[in-house]
Short mmCIF file of C-alpha atoms and ligand atoms in Angstrom, two decimals:
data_model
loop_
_atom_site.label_atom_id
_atom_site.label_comp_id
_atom_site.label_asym_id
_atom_site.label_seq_id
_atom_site.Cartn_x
_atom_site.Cartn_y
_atom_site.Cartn_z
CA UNK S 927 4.72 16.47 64.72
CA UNK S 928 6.21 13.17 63.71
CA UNK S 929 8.94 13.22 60.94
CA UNK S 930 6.35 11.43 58.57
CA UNK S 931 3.88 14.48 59.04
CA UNK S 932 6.30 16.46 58.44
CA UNK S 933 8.25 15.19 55.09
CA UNK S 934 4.15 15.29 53.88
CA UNK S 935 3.96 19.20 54.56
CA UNK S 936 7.23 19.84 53.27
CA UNK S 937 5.90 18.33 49.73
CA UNK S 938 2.51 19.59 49.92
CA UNK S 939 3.74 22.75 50.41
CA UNK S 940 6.04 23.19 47.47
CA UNK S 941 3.34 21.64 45.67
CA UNK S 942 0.84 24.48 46.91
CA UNK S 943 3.84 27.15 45.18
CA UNK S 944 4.95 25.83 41.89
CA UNK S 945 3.33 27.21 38.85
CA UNK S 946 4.54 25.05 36.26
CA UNK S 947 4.78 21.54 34.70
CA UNK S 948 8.70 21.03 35.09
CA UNK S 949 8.97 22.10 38.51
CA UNK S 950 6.01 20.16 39.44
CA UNK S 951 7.71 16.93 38.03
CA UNK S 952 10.88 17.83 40.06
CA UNK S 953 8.50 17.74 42.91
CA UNK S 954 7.78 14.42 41.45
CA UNK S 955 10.85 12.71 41.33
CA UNK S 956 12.48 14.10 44.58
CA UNK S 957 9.15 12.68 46.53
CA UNK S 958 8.04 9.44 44.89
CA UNK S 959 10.95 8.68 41.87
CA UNK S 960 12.99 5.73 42.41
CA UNK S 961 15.30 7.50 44.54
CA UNK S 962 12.69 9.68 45.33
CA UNK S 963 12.86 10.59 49.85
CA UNK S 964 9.30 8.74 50.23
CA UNK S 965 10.36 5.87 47.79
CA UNK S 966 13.65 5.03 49.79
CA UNK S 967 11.31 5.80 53.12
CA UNK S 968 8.96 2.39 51.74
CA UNK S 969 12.06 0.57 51.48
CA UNK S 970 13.03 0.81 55.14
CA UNK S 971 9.49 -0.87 56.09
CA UNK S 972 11.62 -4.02 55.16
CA UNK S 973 13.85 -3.76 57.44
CA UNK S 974 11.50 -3.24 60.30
CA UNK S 975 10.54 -6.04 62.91
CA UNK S 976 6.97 -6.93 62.08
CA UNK S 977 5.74 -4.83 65.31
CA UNK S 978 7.20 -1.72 64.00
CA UNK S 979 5.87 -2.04 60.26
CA UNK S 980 2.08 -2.66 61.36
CA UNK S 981 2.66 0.68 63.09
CA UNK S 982 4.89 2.59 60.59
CA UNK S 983 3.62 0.76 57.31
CA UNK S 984 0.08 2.70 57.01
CA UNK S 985 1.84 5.78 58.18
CA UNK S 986 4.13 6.06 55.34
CA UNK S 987 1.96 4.98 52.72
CA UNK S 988 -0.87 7.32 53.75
CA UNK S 989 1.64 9.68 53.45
CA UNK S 990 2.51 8.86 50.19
CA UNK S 991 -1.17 8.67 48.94
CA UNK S 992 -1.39 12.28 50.51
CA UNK S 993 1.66 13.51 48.42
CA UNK S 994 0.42 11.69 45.07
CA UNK S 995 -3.09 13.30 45.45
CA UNK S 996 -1.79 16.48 46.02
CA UNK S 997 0.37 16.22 43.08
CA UNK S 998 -2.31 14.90 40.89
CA UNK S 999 -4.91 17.93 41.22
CA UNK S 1000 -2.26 20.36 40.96
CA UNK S 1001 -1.75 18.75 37.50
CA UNK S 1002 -5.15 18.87 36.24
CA UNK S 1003 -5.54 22.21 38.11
CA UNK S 1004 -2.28 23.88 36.01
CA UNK S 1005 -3.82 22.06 32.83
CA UNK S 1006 -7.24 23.42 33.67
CA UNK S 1007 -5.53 26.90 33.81
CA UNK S 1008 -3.76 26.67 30.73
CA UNK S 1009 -6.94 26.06 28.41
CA UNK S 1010 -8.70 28.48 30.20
CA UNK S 1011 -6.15 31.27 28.85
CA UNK S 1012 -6.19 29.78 25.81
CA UNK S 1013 -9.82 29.95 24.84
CA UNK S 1014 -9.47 33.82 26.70
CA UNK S 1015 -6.97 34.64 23.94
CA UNK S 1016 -8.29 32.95 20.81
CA UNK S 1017 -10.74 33.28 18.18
CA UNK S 1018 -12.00 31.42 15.47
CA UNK S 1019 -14.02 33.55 13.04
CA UNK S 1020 -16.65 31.12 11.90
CA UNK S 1021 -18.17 33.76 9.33
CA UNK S 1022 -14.46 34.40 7.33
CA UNK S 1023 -15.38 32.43 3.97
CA UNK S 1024 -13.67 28.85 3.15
CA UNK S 1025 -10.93 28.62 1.25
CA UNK S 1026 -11.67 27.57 -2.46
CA UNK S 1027 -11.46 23.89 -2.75
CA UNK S 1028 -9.53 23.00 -5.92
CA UNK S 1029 -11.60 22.15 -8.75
CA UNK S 1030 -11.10 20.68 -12.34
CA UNK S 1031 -13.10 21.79 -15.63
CA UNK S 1032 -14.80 20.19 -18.54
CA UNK S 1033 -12.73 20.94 -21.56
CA UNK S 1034 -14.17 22.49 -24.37
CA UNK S 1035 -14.03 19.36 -26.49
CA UNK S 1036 -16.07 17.50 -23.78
CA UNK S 1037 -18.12 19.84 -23.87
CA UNK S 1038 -18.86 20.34 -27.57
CA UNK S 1039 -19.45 16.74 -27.73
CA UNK S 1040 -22.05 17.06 -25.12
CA UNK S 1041 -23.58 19.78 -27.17
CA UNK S 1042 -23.46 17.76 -30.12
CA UNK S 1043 -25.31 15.00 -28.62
CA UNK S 1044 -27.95 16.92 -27.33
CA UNK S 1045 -29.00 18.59 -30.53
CA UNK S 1046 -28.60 15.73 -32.48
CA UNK S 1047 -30.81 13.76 -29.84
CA UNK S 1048 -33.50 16.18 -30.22
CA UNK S 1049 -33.75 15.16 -33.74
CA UNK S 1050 -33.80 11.44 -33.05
CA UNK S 1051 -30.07 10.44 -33.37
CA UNK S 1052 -28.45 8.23 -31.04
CA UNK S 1053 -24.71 8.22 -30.36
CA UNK S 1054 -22.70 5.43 -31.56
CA UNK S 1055 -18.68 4.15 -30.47
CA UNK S 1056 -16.34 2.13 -31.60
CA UNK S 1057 -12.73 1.06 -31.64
CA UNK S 1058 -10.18 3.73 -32.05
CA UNK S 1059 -7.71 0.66 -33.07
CA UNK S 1060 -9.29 -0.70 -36.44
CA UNK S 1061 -8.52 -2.52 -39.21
CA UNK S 1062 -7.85 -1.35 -43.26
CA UNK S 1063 -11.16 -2.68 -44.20
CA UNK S 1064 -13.63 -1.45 -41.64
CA UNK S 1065 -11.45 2.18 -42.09
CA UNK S 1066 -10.85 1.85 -45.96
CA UNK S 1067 -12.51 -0.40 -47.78
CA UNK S 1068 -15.84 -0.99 -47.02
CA UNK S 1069 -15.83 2.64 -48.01
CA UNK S 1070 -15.26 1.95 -50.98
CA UNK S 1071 -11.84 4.07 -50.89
CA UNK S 1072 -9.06 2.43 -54.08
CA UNK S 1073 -5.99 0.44 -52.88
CA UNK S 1074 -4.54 3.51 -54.48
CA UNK S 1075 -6.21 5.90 -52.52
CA UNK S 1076 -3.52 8.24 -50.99
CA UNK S 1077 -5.16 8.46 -47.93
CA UNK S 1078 -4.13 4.78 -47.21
CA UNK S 1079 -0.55 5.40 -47.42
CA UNK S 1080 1.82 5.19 -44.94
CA UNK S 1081 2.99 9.01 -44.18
CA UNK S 1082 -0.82 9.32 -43.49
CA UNK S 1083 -1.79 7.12 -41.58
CA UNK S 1084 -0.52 5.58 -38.47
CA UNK S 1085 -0.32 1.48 -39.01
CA UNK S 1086 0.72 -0.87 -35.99
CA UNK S 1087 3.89 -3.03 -37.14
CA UNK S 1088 1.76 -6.25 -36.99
CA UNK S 1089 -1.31 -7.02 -38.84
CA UNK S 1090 -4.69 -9.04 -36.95
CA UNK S 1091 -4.40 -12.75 -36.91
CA UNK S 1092 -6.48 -12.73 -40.73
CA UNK S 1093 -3.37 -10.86 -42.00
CA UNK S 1094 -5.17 -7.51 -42.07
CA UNK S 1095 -3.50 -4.27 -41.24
CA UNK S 1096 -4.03 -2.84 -38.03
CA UNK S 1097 -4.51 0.99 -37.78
CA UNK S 1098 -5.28 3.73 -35.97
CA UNK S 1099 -8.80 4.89 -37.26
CA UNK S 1100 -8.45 8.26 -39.42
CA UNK S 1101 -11.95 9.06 -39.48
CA UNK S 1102 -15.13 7.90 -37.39
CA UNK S 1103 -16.74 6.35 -40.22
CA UNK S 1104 -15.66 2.54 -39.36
CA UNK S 1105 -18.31 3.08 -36.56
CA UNK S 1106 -20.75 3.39 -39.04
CA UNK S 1107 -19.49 0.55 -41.10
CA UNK S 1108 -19.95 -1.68 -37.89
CA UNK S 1109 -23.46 -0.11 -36.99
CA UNK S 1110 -24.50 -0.87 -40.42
CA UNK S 1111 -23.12 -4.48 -40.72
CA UNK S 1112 -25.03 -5.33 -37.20
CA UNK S 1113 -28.53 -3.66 -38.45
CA UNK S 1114 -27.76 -6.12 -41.80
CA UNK S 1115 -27.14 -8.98 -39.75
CA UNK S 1116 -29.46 -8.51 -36.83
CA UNK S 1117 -32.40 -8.01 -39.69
CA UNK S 1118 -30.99 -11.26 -41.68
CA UNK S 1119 -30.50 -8.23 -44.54
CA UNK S 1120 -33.70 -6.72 -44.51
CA UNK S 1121 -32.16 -3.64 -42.97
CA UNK S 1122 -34.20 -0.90 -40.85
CA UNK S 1123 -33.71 2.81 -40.39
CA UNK S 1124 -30.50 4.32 -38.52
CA UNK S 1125 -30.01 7.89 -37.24
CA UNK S 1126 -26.88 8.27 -35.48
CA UNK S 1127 -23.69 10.09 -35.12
CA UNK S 1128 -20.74 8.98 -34.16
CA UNK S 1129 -17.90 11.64 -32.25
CA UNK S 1130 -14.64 10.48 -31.26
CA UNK S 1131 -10.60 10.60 -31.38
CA UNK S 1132 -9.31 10.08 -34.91
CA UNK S 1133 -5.80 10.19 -35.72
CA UNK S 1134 -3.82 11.67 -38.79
CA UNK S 1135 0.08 11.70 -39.59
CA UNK S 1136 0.14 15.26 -39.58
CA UNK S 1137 1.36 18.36 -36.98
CA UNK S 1138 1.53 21.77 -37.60
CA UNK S 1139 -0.64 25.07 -35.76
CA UNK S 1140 -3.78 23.66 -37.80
CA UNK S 1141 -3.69 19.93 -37.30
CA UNK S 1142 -2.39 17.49 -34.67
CA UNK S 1143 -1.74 13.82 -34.84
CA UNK S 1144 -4.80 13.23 -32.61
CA UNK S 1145 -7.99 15.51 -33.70
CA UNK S 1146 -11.84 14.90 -32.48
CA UNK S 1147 -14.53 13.80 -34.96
CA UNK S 1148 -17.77 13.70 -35.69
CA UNK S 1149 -19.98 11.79 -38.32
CA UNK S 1150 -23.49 11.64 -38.65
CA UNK S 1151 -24.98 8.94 -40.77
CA UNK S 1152 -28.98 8.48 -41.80
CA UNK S 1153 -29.96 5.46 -43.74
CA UNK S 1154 -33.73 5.27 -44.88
CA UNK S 1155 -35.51 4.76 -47.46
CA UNK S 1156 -36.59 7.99 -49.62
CA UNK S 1157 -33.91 10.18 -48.47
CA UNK S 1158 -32.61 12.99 -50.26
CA UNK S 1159 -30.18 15.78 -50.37
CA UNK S 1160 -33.07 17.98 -49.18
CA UNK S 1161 -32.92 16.14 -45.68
CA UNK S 1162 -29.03 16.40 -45.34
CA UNK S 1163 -29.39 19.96 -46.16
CA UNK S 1164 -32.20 20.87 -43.66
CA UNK S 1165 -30.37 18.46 -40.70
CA UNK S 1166 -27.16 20.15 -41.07
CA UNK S 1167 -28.94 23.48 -40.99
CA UNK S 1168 -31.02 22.74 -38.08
CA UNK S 1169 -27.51 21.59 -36.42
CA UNK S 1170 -25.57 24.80 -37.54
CA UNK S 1171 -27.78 27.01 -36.11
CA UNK S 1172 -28.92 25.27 -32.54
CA UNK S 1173 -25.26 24.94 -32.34
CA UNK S 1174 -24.08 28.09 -32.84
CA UNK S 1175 -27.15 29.64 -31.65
CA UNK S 1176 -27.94 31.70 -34.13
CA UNK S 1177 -31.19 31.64 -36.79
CA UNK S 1178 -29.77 33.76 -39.23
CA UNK S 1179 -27.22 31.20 -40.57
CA UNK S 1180 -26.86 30.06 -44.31
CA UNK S 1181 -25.61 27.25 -45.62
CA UNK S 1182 -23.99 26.43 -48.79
CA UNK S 1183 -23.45 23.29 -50.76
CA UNK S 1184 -20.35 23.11 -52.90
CA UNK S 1185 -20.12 20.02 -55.20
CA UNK S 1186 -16.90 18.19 -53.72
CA UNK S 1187 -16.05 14.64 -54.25
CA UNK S 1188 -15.06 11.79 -51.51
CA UNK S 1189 -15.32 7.90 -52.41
CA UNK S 1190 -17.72 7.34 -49.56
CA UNK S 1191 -20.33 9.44 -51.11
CA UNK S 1192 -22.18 10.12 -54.30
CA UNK S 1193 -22.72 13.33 -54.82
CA UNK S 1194 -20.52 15.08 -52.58
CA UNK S 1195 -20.77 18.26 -51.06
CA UNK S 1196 -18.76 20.24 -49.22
CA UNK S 1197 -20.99 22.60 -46.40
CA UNK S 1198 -19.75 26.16 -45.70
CA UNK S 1199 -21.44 28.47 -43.10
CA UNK S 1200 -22.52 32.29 -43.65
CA UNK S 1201 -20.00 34.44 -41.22
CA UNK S 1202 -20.29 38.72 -41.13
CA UNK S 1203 -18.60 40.75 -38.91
CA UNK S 1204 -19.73 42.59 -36.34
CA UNK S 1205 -18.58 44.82 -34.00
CA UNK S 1206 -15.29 44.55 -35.39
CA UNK S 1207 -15.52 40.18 -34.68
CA UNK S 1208 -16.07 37.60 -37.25
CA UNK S 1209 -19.02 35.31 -36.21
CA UNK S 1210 -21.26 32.99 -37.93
CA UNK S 1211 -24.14 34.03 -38.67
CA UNK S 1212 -25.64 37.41 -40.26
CA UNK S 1213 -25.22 38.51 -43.94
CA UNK S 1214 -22.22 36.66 -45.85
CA UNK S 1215 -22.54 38.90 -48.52
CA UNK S 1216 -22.04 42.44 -47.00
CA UNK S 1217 -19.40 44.05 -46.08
CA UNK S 1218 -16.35 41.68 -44.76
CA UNK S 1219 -18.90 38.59 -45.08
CA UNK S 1220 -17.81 35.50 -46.57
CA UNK S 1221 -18.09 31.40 -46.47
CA UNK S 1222 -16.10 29.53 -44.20
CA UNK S 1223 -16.06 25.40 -45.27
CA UNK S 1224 -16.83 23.42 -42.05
CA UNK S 1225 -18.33 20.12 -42.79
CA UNK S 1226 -18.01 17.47 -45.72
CA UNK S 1227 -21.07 15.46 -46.73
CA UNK S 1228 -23.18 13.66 -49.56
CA UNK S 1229 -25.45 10.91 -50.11
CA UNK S 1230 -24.04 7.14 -49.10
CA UNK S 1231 -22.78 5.32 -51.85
CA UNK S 1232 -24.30 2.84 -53.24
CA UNK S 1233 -20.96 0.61 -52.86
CA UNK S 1234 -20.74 1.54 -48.90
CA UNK S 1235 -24.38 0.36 -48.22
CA UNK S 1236 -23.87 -2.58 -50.29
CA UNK S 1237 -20.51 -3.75 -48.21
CA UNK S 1238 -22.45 -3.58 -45.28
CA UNK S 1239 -24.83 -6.46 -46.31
CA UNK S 1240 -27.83 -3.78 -47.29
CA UNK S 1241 -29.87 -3.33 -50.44
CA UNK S 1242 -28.77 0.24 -51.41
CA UNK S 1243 -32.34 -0.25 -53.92
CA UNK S 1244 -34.20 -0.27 -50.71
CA UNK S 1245 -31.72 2.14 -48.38
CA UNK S 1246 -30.49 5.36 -49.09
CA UNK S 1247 -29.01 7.37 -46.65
CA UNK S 1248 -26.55 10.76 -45.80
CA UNK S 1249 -23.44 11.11 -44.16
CA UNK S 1250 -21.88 14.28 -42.85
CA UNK S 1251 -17.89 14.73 -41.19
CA UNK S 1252 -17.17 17.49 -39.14
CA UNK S 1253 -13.76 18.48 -36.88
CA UNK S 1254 -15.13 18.51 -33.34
CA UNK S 1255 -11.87 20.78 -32.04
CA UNK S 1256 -12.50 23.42 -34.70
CA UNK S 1257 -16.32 23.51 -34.24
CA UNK S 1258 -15.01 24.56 -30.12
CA UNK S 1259 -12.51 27.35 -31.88
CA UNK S 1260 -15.36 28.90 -33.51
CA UNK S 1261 -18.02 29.24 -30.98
CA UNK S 1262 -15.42 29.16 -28.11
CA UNK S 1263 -13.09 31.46 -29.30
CA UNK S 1264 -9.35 29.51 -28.93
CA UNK S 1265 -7.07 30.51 -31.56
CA UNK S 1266 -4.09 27.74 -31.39
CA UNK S 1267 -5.43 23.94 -31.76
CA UNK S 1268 -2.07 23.18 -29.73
CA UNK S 1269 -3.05 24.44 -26.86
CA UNK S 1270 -6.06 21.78 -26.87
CA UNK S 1271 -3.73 18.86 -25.98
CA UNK S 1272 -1.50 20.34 -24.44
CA UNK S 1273 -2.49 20.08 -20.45
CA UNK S 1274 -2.07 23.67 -19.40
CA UNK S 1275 -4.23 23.74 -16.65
CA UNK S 1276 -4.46 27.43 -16.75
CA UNK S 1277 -6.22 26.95 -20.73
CA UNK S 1278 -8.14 24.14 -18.89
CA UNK S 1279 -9.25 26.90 -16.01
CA UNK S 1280 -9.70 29.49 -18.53
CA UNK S 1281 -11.59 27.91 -21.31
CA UNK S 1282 -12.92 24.66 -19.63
CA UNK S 1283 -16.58 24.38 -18.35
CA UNK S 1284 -17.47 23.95 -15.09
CA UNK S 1285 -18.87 20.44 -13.88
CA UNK S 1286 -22.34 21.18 -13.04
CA UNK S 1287 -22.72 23.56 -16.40
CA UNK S 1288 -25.25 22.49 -18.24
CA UNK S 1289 -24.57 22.25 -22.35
CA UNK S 1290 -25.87 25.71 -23.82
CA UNK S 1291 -28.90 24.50 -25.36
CA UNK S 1292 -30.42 22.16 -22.38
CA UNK S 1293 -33.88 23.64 -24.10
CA UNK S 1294 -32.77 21.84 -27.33
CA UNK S 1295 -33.54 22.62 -30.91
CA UNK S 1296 -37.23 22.11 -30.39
CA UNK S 1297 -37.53 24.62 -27.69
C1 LIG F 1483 -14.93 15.65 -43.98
C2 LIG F 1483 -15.77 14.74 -44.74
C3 LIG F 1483 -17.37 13.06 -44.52
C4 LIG F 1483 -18.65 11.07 -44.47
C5 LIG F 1483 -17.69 11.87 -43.92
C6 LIG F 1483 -19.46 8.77 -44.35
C7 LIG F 1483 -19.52 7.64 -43.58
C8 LIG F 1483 -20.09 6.51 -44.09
C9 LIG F 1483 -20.58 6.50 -45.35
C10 LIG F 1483 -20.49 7.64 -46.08
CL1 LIG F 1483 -20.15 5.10 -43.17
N1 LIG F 1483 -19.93 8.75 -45.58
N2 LIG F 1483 -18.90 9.88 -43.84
C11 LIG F 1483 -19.31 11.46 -45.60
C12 LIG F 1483 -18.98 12.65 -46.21
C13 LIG F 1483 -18.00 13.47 -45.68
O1 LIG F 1483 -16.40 13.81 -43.93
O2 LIG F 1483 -14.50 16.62 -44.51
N3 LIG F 1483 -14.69 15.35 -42.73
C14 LIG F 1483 -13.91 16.17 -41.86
#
């Protein structure tokens, strides 16, 4: 055996016996690395007279293809070997359940407003929006509230440092009604004056200068406003019963109208719902009068003045109209259940978890009020 046959042996021998990566690779290097015995074996051909490499050249190199080969599939053979225990050892239980992908909720606000939509869509109101930055007279005085009014003063209300470029103070909205105001300035001037019906309500963020358990500086509001002609008190009362009792799902509600006063309306009335208690748990609903029943105020409301209707470029001879002003986060309270309005803005996500809504809920009363 010539010393070339015999260098190949030695190497595909110990490649035959090793068992693992690293040794392999010292295999490697000793054979075919840059010092490897083959490598330095090549180099010699350079030396030789050209007789000798014709005859030694493909000898050493076919050598060296032999070794490389043989080190090659004992790679892929080890690696074989290796996933083939693995996939002996391991499972993957396709039938254990998913983890729960993290999910957000609708909060209860969101949600009321939905609800409020929906019922009030069933009786032919559309939702209106405007700017929650507004100015004194779209807030104050086409409303026909007094310079003097004390709503207008500055520990109530929140007024920017500069006014708009007409000079006019710039505020943050304390009520919805300015998106009345607009709604009925665009019906005036769309119609040239002539004016045409409008149902609407109008829910939204309003802000107040005031903080305690009861009220924050931002609350949620909602405003319905019908102008007409031949409307009546009769029509605000039936609406807001209709609304009372598809919202709180209940037919055995009452309503009653308390004379009140507010500048934007003439008469006034202030709206209080029948509550009993039963099983031991006030709710709205049932028999005021019996044992532990009472009122509990939860709207404001009258007939459009006369002055309002008139500021917005319509013929309050010819229009008459309602209004009604609700708190959006106490109307969730109630029929929710929260007891601290803090907790609303707050961004707990464990409130959000536990009283929010999930996203594919459908609003309570997707059969509406006519259903
Ligand atoms: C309340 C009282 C109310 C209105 C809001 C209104 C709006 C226009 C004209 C006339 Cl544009 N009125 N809104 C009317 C009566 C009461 O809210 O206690 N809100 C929480």
């Amino acid at each position: 055996m010539s010393d070339i046959e015999a260098i190949r042996d030695k190497y595909l021998e110990q490649i035959d016996a090793v068992s693992d990566g690293d040794a392999l690779e010292a295999i490697r290097l000793a054979a075919l690395g840059k010092k490897g015995e083959i490598s330095l074996l090549l180099k010699t051909l350079g030396q030789m007279t050209p007789e000798e490499r014709q005859e030694q050249g493909p000898k050493i190199n076919g050598m060296r293809q032999a070794v490389a080969d043989a080190l090659t599939s004992r790679k892929e053979a080890m690696e074989t070997a290796a996933l083939d225990a693995k996939l002996a050892t391991e499972k993957l239980d396709l039938t254990l359940p998913a983890p729960a992908a993290p999910k957000g909720s609708i909060h209860p606000v969101s949600q009321v407003m939905d609800e409020l939509a929906e019922i009030f869509a069933d009786l032919g109101f559309s939702v209106a929006t405007g700017p929650e930055i507004e100015d004194d007279w779209h807030n104050f005085t086409a409303l026909n509230i007094p310079d003097t009014h004390p709503a207008r003063a500055m520990h109530d209300t929140f007024y920017f440092p500069q006014t708009d470029d007409s000079g006019m103070p710039k505020l943050l909205r304390t009520h919805t009604s300015p998106v009345q105001i607009r709604t009925m300035m665009d019906v005036a001037k769309q119609t040239d004056g002539a004016g045409e019906p409008i149902y609407l309500i109008a829910p939204g963020r309003t802000y107040r200068s005031d903080s305690d358990a009861t009220h924050t500086p931002m609350f949620h509001q909602v405003e319905g406003l019908v102008i007409d002609k031949g409307i009546h008190m009769g029509h605000l009362k039936w609406t807001l019963e209709t609304f009372v009792r598809a919202f709180f799902e209940r037919d055995d509600i009452e309503l009653r109208l308390r004379p009140s006063y507010f500048p934007f309306t003439e008469p006034s009335a202030e709206v209080d719902v029948g509550f009993s208690v039963e099983q031991g748990r006030r709710i709205i609903g049932g028999d005021p009068r019996g044992e532990n029943g009472g009122w509990m105020e939860i709207l404001g409301s009258g007939m459009v003045h006369p002055n309002v209707i008139r500021n917005c470029g319509l013929d309050p001879d010819i229009w008459q109209g309602f209004a009604f002003g609700c708190g959006i986060d106490r109307l969730a309270m109630l029929k929710y259940g929260m007891d601290d309005l803090r907790a609303f803005f707050d961004g707990d996500l464990r409130w959000a978890d536990h009283y929010g809504f999930g996203a594919l809920d459908v609003p309570t009363l997707s059969g509406g009020v006519g259903a």
